[in-house]
């Protein structure tokens, strides 16, 4: 009788969760670290183990650069080669669109790993202007490792990535941008107790073990 009134458990639970997620704000973890620190690698592993969607700002910009008819293709190309940070209006519109598309397709997908963002004051300002109150930033997951490890990993990746910025010249500039513009953003979040730091110099599995411990604790 109750089963007929309320539906059986397997029907009832998903629809309830779906409705809950409609009224829940998207939950966001910002993923930061130097170029080659392993952000993308670790995000892929998180996606396999948890119900998170991975959005890489760099991947979205590369996709937009290659989109036929994009008015920003040339600008993005230049910024990426120079290791500079693209104006936030472009990046935030790509991120917002990707978040909306994900949640429209499946409303239970409301947890996002936003990788490589916010990378400077302009990024942070753009996020606060556009997304404040619309998403809950839980914390920054910070992959910490030396510049030397970062450079070596990117040069190794450059042998097969086809990326225009995995070369010594671009990497010097990317490291400078990271030190001058991104580290201060991480420091700002640190002041508010919102950074979870992982030693990213170890093996992929060792790093992931620490990431899992953080995510399980925060859940
Ligand atoms: P990011 O997204 O931070 O730029 P990636 O995840 O693309 O970094 O990793 C950069 C390169 O280093 C890739 O070739 C990847 O396979 C490799 N890599 C990632 N994590 C590790 C690790 N813990 N140890 C050694 N190599 C790694
Ligand atoms: O994160 P990833 O290494 O893929 O970023 C590559 C490049 O994309 C950066 O060096 C930068 O030029 C651009 N980018 C950006 N703004 C972001 C993220 C990436 O301009 N928030
Ligand atoms: Mg990456």
PDB file of C-alpha atoms and ligand atoms in Angstrom:
ATOM      1  CA  UNK A   1       0.000   0.000   0.000  1.00  0.00           C
ATOM      2  CA  UNK A   2       2.681   2.478   1.051  1.00  0.00           C
ATOM      3  CA  UNK A   3       4.734   1.292  -1.936  1.00  0.00           C
ATOM      4  CA  UNK A   4       1.849   2.235  -4.252  1.00  0.00           C
ATOM      5  CA  UNK A   5       1.413   5.639  -2.628  1.00  0.00           C
ATOM      6  CA  UNK A   6       5.056   6.648  -2.597  1.00  0.00           C
ATOM      7  CA  UNK A   7       6.618   4.439  -5.275  1.00  0.00           C
ATOM      8  CA  UNK A   8       9.215   1.815  -4.425  1.00  0.00           C
ATOM      9  CA  UNK A   9      12.592   2.838  -2.963  1.00  0.00           C
ATOM     10  CA  UNK A  10      14.518   2.645  -6.225  1.00  0.00           C
ATOM     11  CA  UNK A  11      12.033   5.004  -7.922  1.00  0.00           C
ATOM     12  CA  UNK A  12      11.626   7.300  -4.954  1.00  0.00           C
ATOM     13  CA  UNK A  13      15.242   7.998  -3.943  1.00  0.00           C
ATOM     14  CA  UNK A  14      16.653   9.242  -7.279  1.00  0.00           C
ATOM     15  CA  UNK A  15      13.742  11.578  -7.963  1.00  0.00           C
ATOM     16  CA  UNK A  16      14.043  13.026  -4.461  1.00  0.00           C
ATOM     17  CA  UNK A  17      17.774  13.602  -4.923  1.00  0.00           C
ATOM     18  CA  UNK A  18      17.164  15.145  -8.296  1.00  0.00           C
ATOM     19  CA  UNK A  19      14.664  17.589  -6.822  1.00  0.00           C
ATOM     20  CA  UNK A  20      17.034  18.377  -3.967  1.00  0.00           C
ATOM     21  CA  UNK A  21      19.847  19.160  -6.386  1.00  0.00           C
ATOM     22  CA  UNK A  22      17.591  21.586  -8.254  1.00  0.00           C
ATOM     23  CA  UNK A  23      17.351  23.751  -5.175  1.00  0.00           C
ATOM     24  CA  UNK A  24      20.990  23.212  -4.193  1.00  0.00           C
ATOM     25  CA  UNK A  25      23.653  25.577  -5.369  1.00  0.00           C
ATOM     26  CA  UNK A  26      26.528  24.088  -7.352  1.00  0.00           C
ATOM     27  CA  UNK A  27      29.399  23.109  -5.078  1.00  0.00           C
ATOM     28  CA  UNK A  28      32.818  24.154  -6.319  1.00  0.00           C
ATOM     29  CA  UNK A  29      36.398  23.215  -5.509  1.00  0.00           C
ATOM     30  CA  UNK A  30      38.999  25.445  -7.148  1.00  0.00           C
ATOM     31  CA  UNK A  31      42.080  23.433  -8.158  1.00  0.00           C
ATOM     32  CA  UNK A  32      45.321  25.405  -8.288  1.00  0.00           C
ATOM     33  CA  UNK A  33      49.065  24.794  -8.534  1.00  0.00           C
ATOM     34  CA  UNK A  34      51.942  25.520 -10.874  1.00  0.00           C
ATOM     35  CA  UNK A  35      51.953  24.456 -14.521  1.00  0.00           C
ATOM     36  CA  UNK A  36      52.499  20.691 -14.577  1.00  0.00           C
ATOM     37  CA  UNK A  37      51.814  20.235 -10.858  1.00  0.00           C
ATOM     38  CA  UNK A  38      49.356  17.465 -11.759  1.00  0.00           C
ATOM     39  CA  UNK A  39      46.015  19.274 -11.514  1.00  0.00           C
ATOM     40  CA  UNK A  40      44.474  17.585 -14.553  1.00  0.00           C
ATOM     41  CA  UNK A  41      45.852  14.159 -13.618  1.00  0.00           C
ATOM     42  CA  UNK A  42      44.425  14.334 -10.114  1.00  0.00           C
ATOM     43  CA  UNK A  43      41.081  15.779 -11.275  1.00  0.00           C
ATOM     44  CA  UNK A  44      40.632  12.771 -13.607  1.00  0.00           C
ATOM     45  CA  UNK A  45      41.202  10.446 -10.679  1.00  0.00           C
ATOM     46  CA  UNK A  46      38.740  12.373  -8.518  1.00  0.00           C
ATOM     47  CA  UNK A  47      36.102  12.111 -11.263  1.00  0.00           C
ATOM     48  CA  UNK A  48      36.575   8.305 -11.362  1.00  0.00           C
ATOM     49  CA  UNK A  49      36.029   8.001  -7.611  1.00  0.00           C
ATOM     50  CA  UNK A  50      33.586  10.802  -6.733  1.00  0.00           C
ATOM     51  CA  UNK A  51      30.567  12.506  -8.257  1.00  0.00           C
ATOM     52  CA  UNK A  52      32.462  15.569  -9.474  1.00  0.00           C
ATOM     53  CA  UNK A  53      32.603  17.158 -12.909  1.00  0.00           C
ATOM     54  CA  UNK A  54      36.029  18.380 -13.993  1.00  0.00           C
ATOM     55  CA  UNK A  55      36.168  21.723 -15.781  1.00  0.00           C
ATOM     56  CA  UNK A  56      39.655  22.858 -16.776  1.00  0.00           C
ATOM     57  CA  UNK A  57      39.780  26.575 -17.635  1.00  0.00           C
ATOM     58  CA  UNK A  58      42.820  25.894 -19.853  1.00  0.00           C
ATOM     59  CA  UNK A  59      41.021  23.084 -21.736  1.00  0.00           C
ATOM     60  CA  UNK A  60      37.953  25.293 -22.250  1.00  0.00           C
ATOM     61  CA  UNK A  61      40.129  28.112 -23.590  1.00  0.00           C
ATOM     62  CA  UNK A  62      41.979  25.744 -25.962  1.00  0.00           C
ATOM     63  CA  UNK A  63      38.619  24.431 -27.189  1.00  0.00           C
ATOM     64  CA  UNK A  64      37.353  27.985 -27.765  1.00  0.00           C
ATOM     65  CA  UNK A  65      40.620  28.852 -29.574  1.00  0.00           C
ATOM     66  CA  UNK A  66      39.934  25.991 -31.999  1.00  0.00           C
ATOM     67  CA  UNK A  67      36.218  26.669 -32.488  1.00  0.00           C
ATOM     68  CA  UNK A  68      35.445  27.755 -36.038  1.00  0.00           C
ATOM     69  CA  UNK A  69      34.263  31.350 -36.055  1.00  0.00           C
ATOM     70  CA  UNK A  70      35.411  32.153 -32.536  1.00  0.00           C
ATOM     71  CA  UNK A  71      36.079  35.853 -32.181  1.00  0.00           C
ATOM     72  CA  UNK A  72      38.586  35.128 -29.429  1.00  0.00           C
ATOM     73  CA  UNK A  73      40.712  32.427 -31.133  1.00  0.00           C
ATOM     74  CA  UNK A  74      43.651  34.670 -31.964  1.00  0.00           C
ATOM     75  CA  UNK A  75      43.656  36.440 -28.610  1.00  0.00           C
ATOM     76  CA  UNK A  76      43.566  33.150 -26.686  1.00  0.00           C
ATOM     77  CA  UNK A  77      46.361  31.736 -28.834  1.00  0.00           C
ATOM     78  CA  UNK A  78      48.629  34.688 -28.080  1.00  0.00           C
ATOM     79  CA  UNK A  79      47.878  34.688 -24.355  1.00  0.00           C
ATOM     80  CA  UNK A  80      48.538  30.963 -24.033  1.00  0.00           C
ATOM     81  CA  UNK A  81      51.909  31.130 -25.836  1.00  0.00           C
ATOM     82  CA  UNK A  82      52.900  34.093 -23.682  1.00  0.00           C
ATOM     83  CA  UNK A  83      51.741  32.353 -20.495  1.00  0.00           C
ATOM     84  CA  UNK A  84      49.436  35.296 -19.775  1.00  0.00           C
ATOM     85  CA  UNK A  85      45.986  35.106 -18.228  1.00  0.00           C
ATOM     86  CA  UNK A  86      43.113  35.650 -20.659  1.00  0.00           C
ATOM     87  CA  UNK A  87      40.597  38.388 -19.651  1.00  0.00           C
ATOM     88  CA  UNK A  88      38.082  36.872 -17.263  1.00  0.00           C
ATOM     89  CA  UNK A  89      34.993  37.807 -19.283  1.00  0.00           C
ATOM     90  CA  UNK A  90      35.994  35.138 -21.806  1.00  0.00           C
ATOM     91  CA  UNK A  91      36.947  32.468 -19.272  1.00  0.00           C
ATOM     92  CA  UNK A  92      33.976  32.962 -16.972  1.00  0.00           C
ATOM     93  CA  UNK A  93      31.493  32.734 -19.839  1.00  0.00           C
ATOM     94  CA  UNK A  94      33.048  29.402 -20.897  1.00  0.00           C
ATOM     95  CA  UNK A  95      32.981  28.095 -17.316  1.00  0.00           C
ATOM     96  CA  UNK A  96      29.402  29.216 -16.706  1.00  0.00           C
ATOM     97  CA  UNK A  97      28.217  27.684 -19.970  1.00  0.00           C
ATOM     98  CA  UNK A  98      29.933  24.373 -19.134  1.00  0.00           C
ATOM     99  CA  UNK A  99      28.400  24.326 -15.636  1.00  0.00           C
ATOM    100  CA  UNK A 100      24.938  25.087 -16.997  1.00  0.00           C
ATOM    101  CA  UNK A 101      25.221  22.427 -19.691  1.00  0.00           C
ATOM    102  CA  UNK A 102      26.326  19.823 -17.155  1.00  0.00           C
ATOM    103  CA  UNK A 103      23.472  20.561 -14.759  1.00  0.00           C
ATOM    104  CA  UNK A 104      20.886  20.777 -17.542  1.00  0.00           C
ATOM    105  CA  UNK A 105      21.833  17.327 -18.825  1.00  0.00           C
ATOM    106  CA  UNK A 106      21.833  15.789 -15.346  1.00  0.00           C
ATOM    107  CA  UNK A 107      20.625  17.845 -12.409  1.00  0.00           C
ATOM    108  CA  UNK A 108      22.356  15.553  -9.881  1.00  0.00           C
ATOM    109  CA  UNK A 109      25.721  16.731 -11.254  1.00  0.00           C
ATOM    110  CA  UNK A 110      26.141  19.816  -9.124  1.00  0.00           C
ATOM    111  CA  UNK A 111      29.699  19.342  -7.829  1.00  0.00           C
ATOM    112  CA  UNK A 112      32.505  20.882  -9.873  1.00  0.00           C
ATOM    113  CA  UNK A 113      36.281  20.826  -9.839  1.00  0.00           C
ATOM    114  CA  UNK A 114      37.290  24.093 -11.471  1.00  0.00           C
ATOM    115  CA  UNK A 115      40.883  23.516 -12.506  1.00  0.00           C
ATOM    116  CA  UNK A 116      43.276  26.386 -13.219  1.00  0.00           C
ATOM    117  CA  UNK A 117      40.981  29.130 -11.941  1.00  0.00           C
ATOM    118  CA  UNK A 118      41.058  31.752 -10.407  1.00  0.00           C
ATOM    119  CA  UNK A 119      44.601  32.426 -11.556  1.00  0.00           C
ATOM    120  CA  UNK A 120      44.842  36.173 -10.918  1.00  0.00           C
ATOM    121  CA  UNK A 121      42.980  39.143  -9.436  1.00  0.00           C
ATOM    122  CA  UNK A 122      41.017  39.660 -12.646  1.00  0.00           C
ATOM    123  CA  UNK A 123      39.821  36.014 -12.550  1.00  0.00           C
ATOM    124  CA  UNK A 124      38.825  36.307  -8.901  1.00  0.00           C
ATOM    125  CA  UNK A 125      37.046  39.600  -9.428  1.00  0.00           C
ATOM    126  CA  UNK A 126      35.170  38.185 -12.436  1.00  0.00           C
ATOM    127  CA  UNK A 127      34.076  35.139 -10.452  1.00  0.00           C
ATOM    128  CA  UNK A 128      32.849  37.250  -7.526  1.00  0.00           C
ATOM    129  CA  UNK A 129      30.987  39.584  -9.855  1.00  0.00           C
ATOM    130  CA  UNK A 130      29.281  36.842 -11.846  1.00  0.00           C
ATOM    131  CA  UNK A 131      28.994  33.832  -9.567  1.00  0.00           C
ATOM    132  CA  UNK A 132      28.786  35.217  -6.035  1.00  0.00           C
ATOM    133  CA  UNK A 133      25.732  33.677  -4.393  1.00  0.00           C
ATOM    134  CA  UNK A 134      25.195  31.334  -7.349  1.00  0.00           C
ATOM    135  CA  UNK A 135      27.788  28.717  -6.359  1.00  0.00           C
ATOM    136  CA  UNK A 136      29.393  27.627  -3.094  1.00  0.00           C
ATOM    137  CA  UNK A 137      33.195  27.594  -3.223  1.00  0.00           C
ATOM    138  CA  UNK A 138      34.116  24.961  -0.647  1.00  0.00           C
ATOM    139  CA  UNK A 139      37.908  25.364  -0.731  1.00  0.00           C
ATOM    140  CA  UNK A 140      41.002  25.567  -2.916  1.00  0.00           C
ATOM    141  CA  UNK A 141      42.800  22.284  -3.536  1.00  0.00           C
ATOM    142  CA  UNK A 142      46.405  23.377  -3.918  1.00  0.00           C
ATOM    143  CA  UNK A 143      48.959  21.112  -5.576  1.00  0.00           C
ATOM    144  CA  UNK A 144      52.271  22.325  -4.281  1.00  0.00           C
ATOM    145  CA  UNK A 145      55.581  21.435  -5.882  1.00  0.00           C
ATOM    146  CA  UNK A 146      58.841  23.112  -6.899  1.00  0.00           C
ATOM    147  CA  UNK A 147      59.207  25.101 -10.110  1.00  0.00           C
ATOM    148  CA  UNK A 148      61.843  22.625 -11.235  1.00  0.00           C
ATOM    149  CA  UNK A 149      59.461  19.651 -10.936  1.00  0.00           C
ATOM    150  CA  UNK A 150      56.742  21.661 -12.713  1.00  0.00           C
ATOM    151  CA  UNK A 151      59.027  22.565 -15.610  1.00  0.00           C
ATOM    152  CA  UNK A 152      60.360  19.022 -16.014  1.00  0.00           C
ATOM    153  CA  UNK A 153      56.863  17.540 -16.030  1.00  0.00           C
ATOM    154  CA  UNK A 154      55.678  20.039 -18.658  1.00  0.00           C
ATOM    155  CA  UNK A 155      58.731  19.423 -20.856  1.00  0.00           C
ATOM    156  CA  UNK A 156      58.055  15.681 -20.632  1.00  0.00           C
ATOM    157  CA  UNK A 157      54.365  16.281 -21.412  1.00  0.00           C
ATOM    158  CA  UNK A 158      55.451  18.502 -24.319  1.00  0.00           C
ATOM    159  CA  UNK A 159      56.938  15.502 -26.135  1.00  0.00           C
ATOM    160  CA  UNK A 160      53.418  14.335 -26.947  1.00  0.00           C
ATOM    161  CA  UNK A 161      50.905  17.017 -25.860  1.00  0.00           C
ATOM    162  CA  UNK A 162      51.127  19.164 -28.976  1.00  0.00           C
ATOM    163  CA  UNK A 163      50.661  22.149 -26.658  1.00  0.00           C
ATOM    164  CA  UNK A 164      52.159  25.410 -27.880  1.00  0.00           C
ATOM    165  CA  UNK A 165      53.175  26.339 -24.320  1.00  0.00           C
ATOM    166  CA  UNK A 166      54.984  23.176 -23.151  1.00  0.00           C
ATOM    167  CA  UNK A 167      58.391  24.544 -24.207  1.00  0.00           C
ATOM    168  CA  UNK A 168      61.149  26.238 -22.177  1.00  0.00           C
ATOM    169  CA  UNK A 169      60.418  29.759 -23.408  1.00  0.00           C
ATOM    170  CA  UNK A 170      56.673  29.679 -22.608  1.00  0.00           C
ATOM    171  CA  UNK A 171      57.330  27.807 -19.371  1.00  0.00           C
ATOM    172  CA  UNK A 172      59.585  30.552 -17.998  1.00  0.00           C
ATOM    173  CA  UNK A 173      56.718  32.982 -18.576  1.00  0.00           C
ATOM    174  CA  UNK A 174      54.086  30.624 -17.137  1.00  0.00           C
ATOM    175  CA  UNK A 175      56.131  30.150 -13.966  1.00  0.00           C
ATOM    176  CA  UNK A 176      56.491  33.932 -13.611  1.00  0.00           C
ATOM    177  CA  UNK A 177      52.742  34.367 -14.042  1.00  0.00           C
ATOM    178  CA  UNK A 178      52.151  31.637 -11.480  1.00  0.00           C
ATOM    179  CA  UNK A 179      54.489  33.233  -8.916  1.00  0.00           C
ATOM    180  CA  UNK A 180      53.382  36.818  -9.499  1.00  0.00           C
ATOM    181  CA  UNK A 181      49.653  36.382 -10.062  1.00  0.00           C
ATOM    182  CA  UNK A 182      48.397  32.997  -8.863  1.00  0.00           C
ATOM    183  CA  UNK A 183      50.320  32.525  -5.603  1.00  0.00           C
ATOM    184  CA  UNK A 184      48.824  35.754  -4.157  1.00  0.00           C
ATOM    185  CA  UNK A 185      45.325  34.410  -4.895  1.00  0.00           C
ATOM    186  CA  UNK A 186      46.141  31.176  -3.056  1.00  0.00           C
ATOM    187  CA  UNK A 187      47.490  33.285  -0.166  1.00  0.00           C
ATOM    188  CA  UNK A 188      44.220  35.228  -0.018  1.00  0.00           C
ATOM    189  CA  UNK A 189      42.233  32.013   0.329  1.00  0.00           C
ATOM    190  CA  UNK A 190      44.768  30.768   2.907  1.00  0.00           C
ATOM    191  CA  UNK A 191      43.989  33.772   5.107  1.00  0.00           C
ATOM    192  CA  UNK A 192      40.391  32.582   5.223  1.00  0.00           C
ATOM    193  CA  UNK A 193      41.374  28.990   6.053  1.00  0.00           C
ATOM    194  CA  UNK A 194      40.158  27.865   2.646  1.00  0.00           C
ATOM    195  CA  UNK A 195      43.219  26.101   1.238  1.00  0.00           C
ATOM    196  CA  UNK A 196      43.922  22.365   1.400  1.00  0.00           C
ATOM    197  CA  UNK A 197      47.537  21.850   0.403  1.00  0.00           C
ATOM    198  CA  UNK A 198      48.858  18.620  -1.081  1.00  0.00           C
ATOM    199  CA  UNK A 199      52.539  17.804  -1.647  1.00  0.00           C
ATOM    200  CA  UNK A 200      52.352  17.232  -5.406  1.00  0.00           C
ATOM    201  CA  UNK A 201      55.989  16.218  -5.859  1.00  0.00           C
ATOM    202  CA  UNK A 202      55.274  12.568  -5.014  1.00  0.00           C
ATOM    203  CA  UNK A 203      53.915   9.792  -7.245  1.00  0.00           C
ATOM    204  CA  UNK A 204      50.443  10.099  -8.762  1.00  0.00           C
ATOM    205  CA  UNK A 205      49.076   7.459  -6.371  1.00  0.00           C
ATOM    206  CA  UNK A 206      50.674   9.000  -3.299  1.00  0.00           C
ATOM    207  CA  UNK A 207      49.255  12.394  -4.210  1.00  0.00           C
ATOM    208  CA  UNK A 208      45.830  10.895  -4.825  1.00  0.00           C
ATOM    209  CA  UNK A 209      45.828   9.148  -1.435  1.00  0.00           C
ATOM    210  CA  UNK A 210      46.179  12.570   0.198  1.00  0.00           C
ATOM    211  CA  UNK A 211      43.522  14.065  -2.069  1.00  0.00           C
ATOM    212  CA  UNK A 212      41.105  11.299  -1.107  1.00  0.00           C
ATOM    213  CA  UNK A 213      41.757  11.886   2.595  1.00  0.00           C
ATOM    214  CA  UNK A 214      40.939  15.578   2.117  1.00  0.00           C
ATOM    215  CA  UNK A 215      37.757  14.956   0.115  1.00  0.00           C
ATOM    216  CA  UNK A 216      36.516  12.296   2.541  1.00  0.00           C
ATOM    217  CA  UNK A 217      37.114  14.590   5.491  1.00  0.00           C
ATOM    218  CA  UNK A 218      35.326  17.511   3.830  1.00  0.00           C
ATOM    219  CA  UNK A 219      32.343  15.454   2.665  1.00  0.00           C
TER     220      UNK A 219
HETATM  221  P1  LIG B   1      48.617  20.321 -14.819  1.00  0.00           P
HETATM  222  O1  LIG B   1      47.193  20.059 -15.213  1.00  0.00           O
HETATM  223  O2  LIG B   1      48.757  20.763 -13.400  1.00  0.00           O
HETATM  224  O3  LIG B   1      49.332  21.230 -15.751  1.00  0.00           O
HETATM  225  P2  LIG B   1      49.058  17.522 -15.580  1.00  0.00           P
HETATM  226  O4  LIG B   1      48.097  16.744 -14.753  1.00  0.00           O
HETATM  227  O5  LIG B   1      48.738  17.724 -17.019  1.00  0.00           O
HETATM  228  O6  LIG B   1      49.396  18.933 -14.881  1.00  0.00           O
HETATM  229  O7  LIG B   1      50.478  16.821 -15.437  1.00  0.00           O
HETATM  230  C1  LIG B   1      51.633  17.330 -16.122  1.00  0.00           C
HETATM  231  C2  LIG B   1      52.481  16.161 -16.597  1.00  0.00           C
HETATM  232  O8  LIG B   1      53.056  15.513 -15.467  1.00  0.00           O
HETATM  233  C3  LIG B   1      51.701  15.084 -17.347  1.00  0.00           C
HETATM  234  O9  LIG B   1      52.514  14.559 -18.368  1.00  0.00           O
HETATM  235  C4  LIG B   1      51.398  14.040 -16.270  1.00  0.00           C
HETATM  236  O10 LIG B   1      51.290  12.751 -16.815  1.00  0.00           O
HETATM  237  C5  LIG B   1      52.603  14.160 -15.366  1.00  0.00           C
HETATM  238  N1  LIG B   1      52.300  13.945 -13.949  1.00  0.00           N
HETATM  239  C6  LIG B   1      51.203  14.328 -13.287  1.00  0.00           C
HETATM  240  N2  LIG B   1      51.293  14.025 -11.978  1.00  0.00           N
HETATM  241  C7  LIG B   1      52.498  13.453 -11.815  1.00  0.00           C
HETATM  242  C8  LIG B   1      53.199  12.897 -10.658  1.00  0.00           C
HETATM  243  N3  LIG B   1      52.653  12.913  -9.435  1.00  0.00           N
HETATM  244  N4  LIG B   1      54.432  12.398 -10.853  1.00  0.00           N
HETATM  245  C9  LIG B   1      55.000  12.400 -12.086  1.00  0.00           C
HETATM  246  N5  LIG B   1      54.410  12.874 -13.207  1.00  0.00           N
HETATM  247  C10 LIG B   1      53.165  13.399 -13.075  1.00  0.00           C
HETATM  248  O1  LIG B   2      45.814  25.250 -16.860  1.00  0.00           O
HETATM  249  P1  LIG B   2      46.536  25.180 -18.156  1.00  0.00           P
HETATM  250  O2  LIG B   2      47.985  24.830 -18.002  1.00  0.00           O
HETATM  251  O3  LIG B   2      45.847  24.286 -19.145  1.00  0.00           O
HETATM  252  O4  LIG B   2      46.481  26.646 -18.749  1.00  0.00           O
HETATM  253  C1  LIG B   2      47.149  26.942 -19.956  1.00  0.00           C
HETATM  254  C2  LIG B   2      47.048  28.400 -20.254  1.00  0.00           C
HETATM  255  O5  LIG B   2      45.691  28.798 -20.438  1.00  0.00           O
HETATM  256  C3  LIG B   2      47.581  29.355 -19.197  1.00  0.00           C
HETATM  257  O6  LIG B   2      48.998  29.445 -19.178  1.00  0.00           O
HETATM  258  C4  LIG B   2      46.924  30.652 -19.628  1.00  0.00           C
HETATM  259  O7  LIG B   2      47.548  31.236 -20.748  1.00  0.00           O
HETATM  260  C5  LIG B   2      45.530  30.143 -20.055  1.00  0.00           C
HETATM  261  N1  LIG B   2      44.591  30.242 -18.920  1.00  0.00           N
HETATM  262  C6  LIG B   2      44.048  31.488 -18.638  1.00  0.00           C
HETATM  263  N2  LIG B   2      43.198  31.638 -17.580  1.00  0.00           N
HETATM  264  C7  LIG B   2      42.894  30.592 -16.785  1.00  0.00           C
HETATM  265  C8  LIG B   2      43.438  29.322 -17.059  1.00  0.00           C
HETATM  266  C9  LIG B   2      44.280  29.177 -18.141  1.00  0.00           C
HETATM  267  O8  LIG B   2      44.321  32.460 -19.330  1.00  0.00           O
HETATM  268  N3  LIG B   2      42.096  30.786 -15.735  1.00  0.00           N
HETATM  269 MG1  LIG B   3      46.058  20.955 -16.787  1.00  0.00          MG
END
